Coordinates of C-alpha atoms in Angstrom, one line a residue:
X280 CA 106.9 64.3 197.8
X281 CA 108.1 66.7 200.5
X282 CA 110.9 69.0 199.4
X283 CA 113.4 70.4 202.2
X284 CA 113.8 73.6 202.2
X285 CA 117.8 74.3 201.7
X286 CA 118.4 76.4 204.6
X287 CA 117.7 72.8 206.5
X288 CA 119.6 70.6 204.0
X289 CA 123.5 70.5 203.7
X290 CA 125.5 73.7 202.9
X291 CA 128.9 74.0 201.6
X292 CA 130.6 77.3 202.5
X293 CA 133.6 78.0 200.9
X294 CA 136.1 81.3 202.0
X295 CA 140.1 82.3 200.3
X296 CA 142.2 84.3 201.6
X297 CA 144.6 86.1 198.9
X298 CA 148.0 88.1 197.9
X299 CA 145.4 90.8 197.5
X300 CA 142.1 92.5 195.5
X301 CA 143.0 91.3 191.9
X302 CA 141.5 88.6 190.5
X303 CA 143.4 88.2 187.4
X304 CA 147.3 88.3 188.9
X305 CA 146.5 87.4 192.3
X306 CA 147.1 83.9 194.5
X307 CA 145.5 82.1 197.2
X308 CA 147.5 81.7 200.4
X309 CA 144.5 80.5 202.4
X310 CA 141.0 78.6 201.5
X311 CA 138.7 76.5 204.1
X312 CA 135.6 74.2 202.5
X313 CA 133.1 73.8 205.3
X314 CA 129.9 71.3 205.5
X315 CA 127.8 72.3 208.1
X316 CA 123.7 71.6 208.6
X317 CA 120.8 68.6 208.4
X318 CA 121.3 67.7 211.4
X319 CA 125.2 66.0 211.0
X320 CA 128.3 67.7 212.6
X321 CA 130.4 70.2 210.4
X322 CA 132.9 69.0 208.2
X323 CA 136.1 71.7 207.8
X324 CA 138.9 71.4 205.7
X325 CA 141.7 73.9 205.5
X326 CA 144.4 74.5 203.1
X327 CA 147.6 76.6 203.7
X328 CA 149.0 77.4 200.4
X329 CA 153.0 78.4 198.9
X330 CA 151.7 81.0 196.4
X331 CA 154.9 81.2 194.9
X332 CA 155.2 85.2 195.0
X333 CA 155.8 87.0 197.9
X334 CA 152.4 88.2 200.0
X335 CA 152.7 91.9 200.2
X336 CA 153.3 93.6 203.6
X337 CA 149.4 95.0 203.4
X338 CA 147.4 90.9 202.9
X339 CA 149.6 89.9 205.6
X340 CA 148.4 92.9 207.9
X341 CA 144.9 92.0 207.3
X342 CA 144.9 88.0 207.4
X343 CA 148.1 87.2 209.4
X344 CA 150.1 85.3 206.6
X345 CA 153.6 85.7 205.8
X346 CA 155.4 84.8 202.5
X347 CA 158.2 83.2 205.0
X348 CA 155.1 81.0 207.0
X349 CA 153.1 79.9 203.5
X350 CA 157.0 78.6 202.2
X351 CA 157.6 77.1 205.5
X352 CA 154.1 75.1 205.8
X353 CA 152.1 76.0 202.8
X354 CA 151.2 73.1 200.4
X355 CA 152.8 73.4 196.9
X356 CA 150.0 75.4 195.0
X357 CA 149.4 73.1 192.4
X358 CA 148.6 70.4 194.8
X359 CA 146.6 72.6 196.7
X360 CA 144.4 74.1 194.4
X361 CA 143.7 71.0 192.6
X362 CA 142.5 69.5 196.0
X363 CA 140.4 72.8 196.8
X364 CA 138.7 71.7 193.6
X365 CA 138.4 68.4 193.9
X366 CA 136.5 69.0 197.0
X367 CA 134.0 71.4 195.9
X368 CA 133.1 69.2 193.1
X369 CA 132.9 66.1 195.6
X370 CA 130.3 68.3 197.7
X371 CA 128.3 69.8 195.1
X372 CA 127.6 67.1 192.9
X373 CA 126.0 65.6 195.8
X374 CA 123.4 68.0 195.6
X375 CA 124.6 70.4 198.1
X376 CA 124.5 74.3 197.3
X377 CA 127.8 76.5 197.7
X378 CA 127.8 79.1 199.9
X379 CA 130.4 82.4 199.1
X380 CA 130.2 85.5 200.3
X381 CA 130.9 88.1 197.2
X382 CA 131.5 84.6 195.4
X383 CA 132.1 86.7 192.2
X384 CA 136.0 87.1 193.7
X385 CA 136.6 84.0 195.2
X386 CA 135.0 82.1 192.6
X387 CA 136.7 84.0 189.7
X388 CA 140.0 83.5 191.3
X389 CA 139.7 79.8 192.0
X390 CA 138.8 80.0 188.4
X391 CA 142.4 81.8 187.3
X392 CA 143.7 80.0 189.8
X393 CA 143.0 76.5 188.3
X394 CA 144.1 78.2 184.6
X395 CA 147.3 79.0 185.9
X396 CA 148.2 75.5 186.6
X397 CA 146.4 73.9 183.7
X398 CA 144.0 72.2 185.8
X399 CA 140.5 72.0 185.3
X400 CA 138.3 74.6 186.5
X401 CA 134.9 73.9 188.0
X402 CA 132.5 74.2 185.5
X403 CA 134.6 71.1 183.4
X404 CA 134.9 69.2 186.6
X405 CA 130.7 69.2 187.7
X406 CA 128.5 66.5 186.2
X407 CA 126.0 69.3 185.2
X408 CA 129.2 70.8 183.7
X409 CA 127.7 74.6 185.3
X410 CA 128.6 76.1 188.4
X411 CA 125.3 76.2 190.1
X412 CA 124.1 76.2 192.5
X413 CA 125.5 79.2 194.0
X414 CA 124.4 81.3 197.1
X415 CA 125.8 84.4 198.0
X416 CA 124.7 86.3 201.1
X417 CA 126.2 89.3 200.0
X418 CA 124.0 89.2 196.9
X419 CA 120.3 87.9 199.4
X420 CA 121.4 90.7 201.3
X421 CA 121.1 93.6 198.9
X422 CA 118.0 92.3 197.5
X423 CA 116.0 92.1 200.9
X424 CA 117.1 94.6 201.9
X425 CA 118.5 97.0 199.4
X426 CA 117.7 100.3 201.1
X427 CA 120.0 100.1 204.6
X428 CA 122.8 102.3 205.3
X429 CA 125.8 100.9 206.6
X430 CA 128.9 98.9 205.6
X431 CA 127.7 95.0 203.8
X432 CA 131.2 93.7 204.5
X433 CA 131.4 90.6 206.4
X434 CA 131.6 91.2 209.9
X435 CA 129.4 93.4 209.3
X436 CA 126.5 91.7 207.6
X437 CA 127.6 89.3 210.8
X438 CA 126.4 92.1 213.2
X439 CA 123.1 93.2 211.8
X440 CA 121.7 89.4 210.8
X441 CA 122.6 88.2 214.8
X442 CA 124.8 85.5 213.4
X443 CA 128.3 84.2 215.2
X444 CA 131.2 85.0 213.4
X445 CA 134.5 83.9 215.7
X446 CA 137.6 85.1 213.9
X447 CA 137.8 87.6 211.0
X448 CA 139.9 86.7 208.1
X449 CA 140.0 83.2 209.3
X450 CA 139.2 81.7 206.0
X451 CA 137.6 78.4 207.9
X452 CA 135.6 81.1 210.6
X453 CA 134.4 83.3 207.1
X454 CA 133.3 80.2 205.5
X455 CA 131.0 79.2 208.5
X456 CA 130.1 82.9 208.7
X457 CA 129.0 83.1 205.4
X458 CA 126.7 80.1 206.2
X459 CA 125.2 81.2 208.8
X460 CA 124.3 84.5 206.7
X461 CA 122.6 82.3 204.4
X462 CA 121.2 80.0 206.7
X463 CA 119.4 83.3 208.1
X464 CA 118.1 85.2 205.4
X465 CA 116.9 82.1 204.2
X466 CA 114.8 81.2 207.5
X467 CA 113.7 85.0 207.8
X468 CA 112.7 85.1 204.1
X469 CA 110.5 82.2 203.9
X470 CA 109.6 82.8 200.1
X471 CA 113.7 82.8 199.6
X472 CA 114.0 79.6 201.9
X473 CA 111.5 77.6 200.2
X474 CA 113.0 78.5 196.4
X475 CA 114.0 75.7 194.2
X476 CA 117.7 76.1 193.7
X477 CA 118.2 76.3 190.2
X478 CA 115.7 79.4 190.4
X479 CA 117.3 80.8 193.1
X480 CA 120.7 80.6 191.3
X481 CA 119.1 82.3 188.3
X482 CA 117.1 85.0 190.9
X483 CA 120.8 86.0 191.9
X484 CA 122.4 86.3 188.7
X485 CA 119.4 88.7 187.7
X486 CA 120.0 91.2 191.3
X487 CA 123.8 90.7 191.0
X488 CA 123.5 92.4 187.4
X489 CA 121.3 94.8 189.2
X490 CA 123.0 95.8 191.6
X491 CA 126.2 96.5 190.1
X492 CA 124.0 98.6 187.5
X493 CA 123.0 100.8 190.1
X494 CA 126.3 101.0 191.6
X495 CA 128.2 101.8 188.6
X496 CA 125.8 104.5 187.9
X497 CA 126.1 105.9 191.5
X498 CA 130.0 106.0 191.5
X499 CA 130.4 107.5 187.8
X500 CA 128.7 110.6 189.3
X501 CA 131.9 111.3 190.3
X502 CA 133.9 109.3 188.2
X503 CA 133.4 108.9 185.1
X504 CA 135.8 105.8 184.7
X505 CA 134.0 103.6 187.1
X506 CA 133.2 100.2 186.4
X507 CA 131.6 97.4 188.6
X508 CA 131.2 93.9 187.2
X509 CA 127.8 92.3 186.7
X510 CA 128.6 88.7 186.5
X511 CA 128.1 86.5 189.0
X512 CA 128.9 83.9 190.7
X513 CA 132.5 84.0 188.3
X514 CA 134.0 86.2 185.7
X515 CA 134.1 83.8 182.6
X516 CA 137.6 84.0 181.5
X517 CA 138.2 86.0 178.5
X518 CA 141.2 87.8 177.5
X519 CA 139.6 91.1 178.1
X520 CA 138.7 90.1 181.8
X521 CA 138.2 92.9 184.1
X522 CA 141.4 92.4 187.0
X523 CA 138.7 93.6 189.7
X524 CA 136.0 96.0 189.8
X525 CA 135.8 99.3 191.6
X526 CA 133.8 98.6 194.4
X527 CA 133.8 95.4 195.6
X528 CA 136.9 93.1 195.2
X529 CA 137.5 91.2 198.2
X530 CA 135.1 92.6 200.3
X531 CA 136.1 91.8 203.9

């Protein structure tokens, strides 16, 4: 039997945007789910969200949302992020793999998120009862190419890999970003393209561990203090959870 490679089957791209860096206090204001690829027309879905707290001064200078705009129009959040949910499981268990960019932050806030309101999180809601499979072109990146200078923020990564990204911190425009990223490392990296999912889940858990290794050790020559989390796609909840970690948060 002939196995389609995933850059050429369905991919669900999935984008927040947030009160700010911290996964552990704070909110989503923003979060798009797109289905784009095999040959059917992209399916977007967009949620504004009432975090209930005020959005400080500096989100709002960088994605455009006010605390009086997301009370005005933004869907309660309970609502919301049970939806948000509720459509990434309706996606995935169909077989399809998630795309996030850094999905360590938006996956571990969805995940705090969904605690907050005593809803299910994702791993309980998925018939394989894990939250695989996950690709993360920030992650692809890194390992292909782990030696380049220059920024790996989104835009960015946008720039170098020839993809279209139309509006920053758009969560809907990031999402399809990010799947385009994937969609192209993934065509020019045939071994990458032609991976069984499950292994290239596990292949990214392994770099993502790596990588934040040799970043940790990089930054604590100058601080001693640093720390940069190794788990991916999420940070299981614990209550000893890291908030963020030095380097990345929500990288943008």
């Amino acid at each position: 039997m002939t196995v389609t490679p995933w850059p050429d089957g369905r991919l669900i791209a999935f984008d927040t945007e947030t009160t700010g860096t911290e996964w552990e206090m704070d909110r989503i204001v923003a979060a798009s789910v797109v289905a784009v690829g095999a040959g059917r027309e992209p399916e977007v879905t967009t949620w504004l969200v009432n975090p209930g707290v005020e959005i400080p001064e500096a989100a709002t200078a960088v994605h455009g949302i006010t605390t009086d705009r997301a009370r005005a129009d933004g869907q309660d959040p309970v609502t919301a992020i049970a939806a948000i949910a509720d459509r990434l499981v309706s996606l995935m268990d169909g077989g399809s793999p998630l795309i996030v960019f850094n999905a360590r932050f938006d996956l571990t806030l969805l995940d705090r998120e969904c605690r907050r309101y005593d809803l299910p999180v994702l791993p309980d809601r998925l018939l394989s009862r894990e939250l695989l499979p996950v690709i993360d072109p920030l992650v692809l990146d890194k390992q292909v190419q782990p030696y380049r200078r220059g920024s790996r923020r989104l835009p960015d990564l946008c720039a170098h890999w020839r993809v279209r990204h139309d509006k920053r911190h758009a969560s809907d425009a990031d999402a399809l970003a990010a799947a385009r990223l994937a969609w192209r490392i993934g065509r020019t990296y045939p071994r990458l393209g032609a991976m069984d999912l499950h292994e290239l889940h596990a292949l990214q858990v392994e770099r993502a561990a790596q990588q934040a290794t040799s970043l940790q050790s990089y930054l604590r020559r100058t601080d001693a203090t640093a720390h940069v989390e190794g788990r991916w796609p999420y940070v299981p909840h614990t209550t000893n959870s890291a908030s963020t970690d030095t380097a990345e948060g929500k990288q943008r």
